[in-house]
PDB file of C-alpha atoms and ligand atoms in Angstrom:
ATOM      1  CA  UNK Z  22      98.159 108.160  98.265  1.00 91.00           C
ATOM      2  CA  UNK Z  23      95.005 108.454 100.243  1.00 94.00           C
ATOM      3  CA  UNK Z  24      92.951 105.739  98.342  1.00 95.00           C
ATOM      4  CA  UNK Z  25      96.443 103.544  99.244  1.00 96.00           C
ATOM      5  CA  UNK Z  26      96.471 104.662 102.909  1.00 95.00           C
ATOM      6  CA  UNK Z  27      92.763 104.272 103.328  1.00 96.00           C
ATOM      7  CA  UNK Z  28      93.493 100.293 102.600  1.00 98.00           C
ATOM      8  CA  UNK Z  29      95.963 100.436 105.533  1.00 97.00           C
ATOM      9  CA  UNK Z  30      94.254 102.245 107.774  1.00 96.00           C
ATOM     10  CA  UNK Z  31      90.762 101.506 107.038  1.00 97.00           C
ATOM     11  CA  UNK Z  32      89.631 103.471 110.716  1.00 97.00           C
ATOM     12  CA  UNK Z  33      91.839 106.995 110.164  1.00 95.00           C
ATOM     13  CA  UNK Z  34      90.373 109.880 109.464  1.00 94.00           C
ATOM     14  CA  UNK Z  35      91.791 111.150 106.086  1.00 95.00           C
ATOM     15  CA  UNK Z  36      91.313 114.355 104.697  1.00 95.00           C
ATOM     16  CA  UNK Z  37      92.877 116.182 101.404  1.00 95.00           C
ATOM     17  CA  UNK Z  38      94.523 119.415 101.508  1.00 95.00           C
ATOM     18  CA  UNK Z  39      97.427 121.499 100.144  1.00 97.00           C
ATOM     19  CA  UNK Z  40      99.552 122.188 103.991  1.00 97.00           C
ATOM     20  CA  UNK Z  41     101.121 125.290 102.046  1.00 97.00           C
ATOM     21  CA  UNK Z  42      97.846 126.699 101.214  1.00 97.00           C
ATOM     22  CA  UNK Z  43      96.725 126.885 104.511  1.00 95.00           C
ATOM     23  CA  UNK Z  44      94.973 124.482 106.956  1.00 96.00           C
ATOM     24  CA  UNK Z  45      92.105 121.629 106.410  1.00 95.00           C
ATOM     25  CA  UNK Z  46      88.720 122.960 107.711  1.00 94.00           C
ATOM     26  CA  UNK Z  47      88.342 119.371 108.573  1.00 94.00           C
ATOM     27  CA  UNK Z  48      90.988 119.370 111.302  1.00 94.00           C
ATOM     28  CA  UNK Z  49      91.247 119.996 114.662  1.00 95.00           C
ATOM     29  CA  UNK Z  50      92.931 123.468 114.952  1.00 95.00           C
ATOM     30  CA  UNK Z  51      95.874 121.871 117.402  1.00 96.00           C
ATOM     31  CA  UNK Z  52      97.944 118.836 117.764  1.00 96.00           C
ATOM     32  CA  UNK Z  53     100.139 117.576 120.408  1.00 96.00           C
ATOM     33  CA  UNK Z  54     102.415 116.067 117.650  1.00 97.00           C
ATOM     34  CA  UNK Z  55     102.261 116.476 113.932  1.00 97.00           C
ATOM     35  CA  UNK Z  56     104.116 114.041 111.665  1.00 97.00           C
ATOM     36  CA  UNK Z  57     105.446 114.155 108.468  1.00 98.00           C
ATOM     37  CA  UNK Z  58     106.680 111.350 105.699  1.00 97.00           C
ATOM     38  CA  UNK Z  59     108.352 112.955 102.721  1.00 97.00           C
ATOM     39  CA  UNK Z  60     106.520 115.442 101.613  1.00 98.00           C
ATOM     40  CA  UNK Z  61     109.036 118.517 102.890  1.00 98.00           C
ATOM     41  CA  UNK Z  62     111.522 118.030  99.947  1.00 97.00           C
ATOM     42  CA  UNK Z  63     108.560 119.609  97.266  1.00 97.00           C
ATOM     43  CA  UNK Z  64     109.533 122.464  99.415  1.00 98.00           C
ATOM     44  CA  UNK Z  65     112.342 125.508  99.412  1.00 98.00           C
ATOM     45  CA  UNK Z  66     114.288 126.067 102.706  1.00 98.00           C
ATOM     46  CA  UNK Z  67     112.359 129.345 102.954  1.00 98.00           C
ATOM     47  CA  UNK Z  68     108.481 127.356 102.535  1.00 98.00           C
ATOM     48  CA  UNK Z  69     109.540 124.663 104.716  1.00 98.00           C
ATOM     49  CA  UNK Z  70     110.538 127.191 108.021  1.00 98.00           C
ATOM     50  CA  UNK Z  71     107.883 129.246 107.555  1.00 98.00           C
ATOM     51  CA  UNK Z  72     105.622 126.221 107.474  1.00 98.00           C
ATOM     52  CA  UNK Z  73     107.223 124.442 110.294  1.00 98.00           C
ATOM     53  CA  UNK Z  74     106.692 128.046 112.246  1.00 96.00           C
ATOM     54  CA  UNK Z  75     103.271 128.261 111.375  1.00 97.00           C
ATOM     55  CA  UNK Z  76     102.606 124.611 112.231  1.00 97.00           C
ATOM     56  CA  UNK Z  77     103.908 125.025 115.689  1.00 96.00           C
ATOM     57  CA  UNK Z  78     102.812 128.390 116.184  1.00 96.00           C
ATOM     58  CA  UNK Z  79      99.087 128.585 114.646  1.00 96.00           C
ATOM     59  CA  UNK Z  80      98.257 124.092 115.176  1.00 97.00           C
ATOM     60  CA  UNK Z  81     100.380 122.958 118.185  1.00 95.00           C
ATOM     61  CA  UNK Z  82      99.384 122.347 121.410  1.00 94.00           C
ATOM     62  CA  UNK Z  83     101.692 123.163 124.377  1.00 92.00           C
ATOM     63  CA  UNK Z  84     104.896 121.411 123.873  1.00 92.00           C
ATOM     64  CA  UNK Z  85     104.454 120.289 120.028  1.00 95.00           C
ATOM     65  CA  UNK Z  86     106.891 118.716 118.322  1.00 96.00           C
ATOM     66  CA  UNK Z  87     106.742 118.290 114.775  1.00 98.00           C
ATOM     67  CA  UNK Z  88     108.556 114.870 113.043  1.00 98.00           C
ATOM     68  CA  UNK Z  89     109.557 115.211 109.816  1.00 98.00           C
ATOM     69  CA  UNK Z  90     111.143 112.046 107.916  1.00 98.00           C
ATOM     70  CA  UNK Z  91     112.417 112.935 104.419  1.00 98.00           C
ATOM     71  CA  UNK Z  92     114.890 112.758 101.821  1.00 96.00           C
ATOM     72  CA  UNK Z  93     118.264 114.719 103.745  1.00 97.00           C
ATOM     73  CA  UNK Z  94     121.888 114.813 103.770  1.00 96.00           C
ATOM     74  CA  UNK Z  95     123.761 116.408 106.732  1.00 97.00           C
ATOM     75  CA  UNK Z  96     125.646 119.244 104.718  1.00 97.00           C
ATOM     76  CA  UNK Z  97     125.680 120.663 101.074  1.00 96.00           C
ATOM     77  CA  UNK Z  98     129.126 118.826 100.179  1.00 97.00           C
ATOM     78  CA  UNK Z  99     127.444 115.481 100.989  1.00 95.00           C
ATOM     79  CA  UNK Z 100     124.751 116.850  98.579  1.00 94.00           C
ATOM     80  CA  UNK Z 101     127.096 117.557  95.733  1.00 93.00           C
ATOM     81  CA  UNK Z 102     128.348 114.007  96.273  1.00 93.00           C
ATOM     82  CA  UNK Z 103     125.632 112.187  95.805  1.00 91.00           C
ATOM     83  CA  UNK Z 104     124.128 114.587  92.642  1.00 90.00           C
ATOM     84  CA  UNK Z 105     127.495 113.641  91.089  1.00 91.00           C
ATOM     85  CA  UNK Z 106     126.992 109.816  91.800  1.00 90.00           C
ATOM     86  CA  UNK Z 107     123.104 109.888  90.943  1.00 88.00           C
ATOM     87  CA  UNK Z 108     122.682 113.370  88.775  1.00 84.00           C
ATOM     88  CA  UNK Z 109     120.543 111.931  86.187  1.00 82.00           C
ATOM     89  CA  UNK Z 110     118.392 109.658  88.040  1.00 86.00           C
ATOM     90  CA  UNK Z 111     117.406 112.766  90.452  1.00 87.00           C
ATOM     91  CA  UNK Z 112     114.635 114.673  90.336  1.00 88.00           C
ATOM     92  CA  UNK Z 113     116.077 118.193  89.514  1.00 86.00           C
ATOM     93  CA  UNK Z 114     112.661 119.741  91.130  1.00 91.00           C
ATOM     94  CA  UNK Z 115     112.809 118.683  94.286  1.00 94.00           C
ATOM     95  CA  UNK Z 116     114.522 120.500  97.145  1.00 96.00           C
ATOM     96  CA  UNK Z 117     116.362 117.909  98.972  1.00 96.00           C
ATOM     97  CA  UNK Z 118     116.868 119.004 103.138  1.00 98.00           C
ATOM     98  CA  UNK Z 119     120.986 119.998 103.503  1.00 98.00           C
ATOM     99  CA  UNK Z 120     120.346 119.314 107.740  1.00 98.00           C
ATOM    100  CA  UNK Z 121     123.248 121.976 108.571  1.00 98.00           C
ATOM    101  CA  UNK Z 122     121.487 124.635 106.914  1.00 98.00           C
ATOM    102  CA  UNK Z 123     117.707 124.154 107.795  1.00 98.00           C
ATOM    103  CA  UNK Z 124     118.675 124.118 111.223  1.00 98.00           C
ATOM    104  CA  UNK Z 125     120.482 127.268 110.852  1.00 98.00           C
ATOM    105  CA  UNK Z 126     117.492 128.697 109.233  1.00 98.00           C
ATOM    106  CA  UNK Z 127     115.343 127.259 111.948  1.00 96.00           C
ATOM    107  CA  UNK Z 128     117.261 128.274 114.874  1.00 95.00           C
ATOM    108  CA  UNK Z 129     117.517 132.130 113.138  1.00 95.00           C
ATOM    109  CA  UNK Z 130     113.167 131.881 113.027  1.00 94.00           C
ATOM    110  CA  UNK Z 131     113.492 130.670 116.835  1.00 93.00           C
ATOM    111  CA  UNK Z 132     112.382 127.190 116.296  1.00 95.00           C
ATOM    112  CA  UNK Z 133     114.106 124.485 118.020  1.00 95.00           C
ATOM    113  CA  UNK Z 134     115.919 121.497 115.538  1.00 96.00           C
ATOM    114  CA  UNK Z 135     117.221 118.078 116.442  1.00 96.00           C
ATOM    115  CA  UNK Z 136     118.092 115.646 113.731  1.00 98.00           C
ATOM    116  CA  UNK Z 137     119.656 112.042 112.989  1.00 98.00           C
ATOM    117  CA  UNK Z 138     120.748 110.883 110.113  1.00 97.00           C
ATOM    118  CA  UNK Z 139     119.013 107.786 109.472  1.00 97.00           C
ATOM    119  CA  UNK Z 140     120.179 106.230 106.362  1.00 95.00           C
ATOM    120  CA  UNK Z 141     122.968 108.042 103.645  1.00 90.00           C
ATOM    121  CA  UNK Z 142     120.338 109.807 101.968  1.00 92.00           C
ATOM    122  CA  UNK Z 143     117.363 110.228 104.705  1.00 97.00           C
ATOM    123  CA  UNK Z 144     116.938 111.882 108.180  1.00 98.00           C
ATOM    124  CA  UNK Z 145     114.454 112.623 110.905  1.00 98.00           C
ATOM    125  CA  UNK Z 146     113.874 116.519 112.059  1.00 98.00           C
ATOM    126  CA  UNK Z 147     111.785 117.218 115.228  1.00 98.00           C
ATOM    127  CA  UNK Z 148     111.091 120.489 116.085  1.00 97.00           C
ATOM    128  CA  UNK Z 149     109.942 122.386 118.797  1.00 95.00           C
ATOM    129  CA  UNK Z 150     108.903 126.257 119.390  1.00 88.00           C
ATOM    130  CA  UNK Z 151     111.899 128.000 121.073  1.00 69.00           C
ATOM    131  CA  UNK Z 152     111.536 131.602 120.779  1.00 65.00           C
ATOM    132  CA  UNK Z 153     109.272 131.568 117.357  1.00 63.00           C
ATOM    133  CA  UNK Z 154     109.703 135.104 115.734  1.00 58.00           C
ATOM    134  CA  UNK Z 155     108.008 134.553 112.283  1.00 54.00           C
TER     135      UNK Z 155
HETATM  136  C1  LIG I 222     106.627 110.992  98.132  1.00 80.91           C
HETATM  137  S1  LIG I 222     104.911 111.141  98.571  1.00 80.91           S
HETATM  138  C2  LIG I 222     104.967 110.563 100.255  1.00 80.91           C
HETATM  139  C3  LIG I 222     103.660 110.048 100.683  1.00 80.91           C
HETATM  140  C4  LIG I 222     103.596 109.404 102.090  1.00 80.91           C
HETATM  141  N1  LIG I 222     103.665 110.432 103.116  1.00 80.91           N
HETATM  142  C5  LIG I 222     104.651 108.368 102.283  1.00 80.91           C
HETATM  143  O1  LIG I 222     105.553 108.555 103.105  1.00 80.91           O
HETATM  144  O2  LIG I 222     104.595 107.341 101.590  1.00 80.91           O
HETATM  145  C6  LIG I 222     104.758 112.894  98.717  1.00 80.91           C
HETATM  146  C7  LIG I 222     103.409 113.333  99.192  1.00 80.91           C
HETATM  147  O3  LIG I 222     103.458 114.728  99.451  1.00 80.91           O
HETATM  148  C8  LIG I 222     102.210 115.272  99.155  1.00 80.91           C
HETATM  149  N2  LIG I 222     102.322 116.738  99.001  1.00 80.91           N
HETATM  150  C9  LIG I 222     103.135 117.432  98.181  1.00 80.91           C
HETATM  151  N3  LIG I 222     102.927 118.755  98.298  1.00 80.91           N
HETATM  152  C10 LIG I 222     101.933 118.891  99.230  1.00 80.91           C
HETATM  153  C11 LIG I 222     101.240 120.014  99.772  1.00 80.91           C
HETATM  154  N4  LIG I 222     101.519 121.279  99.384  1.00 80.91           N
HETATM  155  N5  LIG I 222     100.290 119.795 100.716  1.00 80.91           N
HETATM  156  C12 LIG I 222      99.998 118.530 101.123  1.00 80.91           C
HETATM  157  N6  LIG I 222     100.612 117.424 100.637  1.00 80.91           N
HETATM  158  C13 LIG I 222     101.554 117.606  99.687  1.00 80.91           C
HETATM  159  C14 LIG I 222     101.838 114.563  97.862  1.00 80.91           C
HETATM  160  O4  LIG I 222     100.464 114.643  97.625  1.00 80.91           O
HETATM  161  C15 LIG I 222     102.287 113.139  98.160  1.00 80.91           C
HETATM  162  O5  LIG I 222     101.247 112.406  98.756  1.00 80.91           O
END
């Protein structure tokens, strides 16, 4: 992915790291907006709050918001549709966003969720600290 990116954008600053593990040395410590393309859905519910809180809470400036495009249906039973329509061809390890639910679990952690369903099986999340308790 980098050696592909670093064709595109032959001037950005790349830099390898595991976001989970913790944060690259080689960064700035704070952003005014971090983005994100598919890489959530390697991630539980539980790992992807607590890394959206730590985002915003440890590596955003004032008034972050964090984008997040990925793989997402709007509720569980939309979900079970489509696993029955494309079961096999699915990865069973990945941990597809259910929208109704991670807001839930956002909004619980006091993080602020929008989201818009941008294609039947893809959305865009920003967040934004509200009252961040974890
Ligand atoms: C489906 S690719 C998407 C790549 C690119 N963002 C795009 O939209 O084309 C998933 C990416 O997530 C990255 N990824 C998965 N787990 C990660 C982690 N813990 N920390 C950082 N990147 C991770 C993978 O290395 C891979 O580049």
């Amino acid at each position: 992915m980098l050696a592909l990116a670093r064709t595109k954008l032959p001037s950005a600053r790349l830099v390898r790291g595991d976001i989970v593990a913790g944060w690259p040395s080689e960064l700035p410590d704070r952003f005014d907006c971090i983005v994100s393309a598919y890489v959530f859905h390697h991630f539980d519910l539980s790992t992807k709050v607590d890394l959206v809180a730590r985002l915003l809470r440890d590596h955003g400036a004032s008034g972050c918001r964090i984008v997040v495009g990925d793989v997402c249906v709007p509720t569980k039973v939309a979900l079970d549709d489509v696993r029955r329509t494309w079961g096999k061809q699915m990865d069973q390890e990945e941990h597809y966003w259910i929208a109704d639910e991670a807001i839930a679990a956002c909004e619980r952690n006091g993080i602020q969720a929008r989201y818009e369903q941008t294609s039947p099986f893809a959305g865009v999340f920003v967040f934004e600290t509200g009252r961040l308790t974890v």
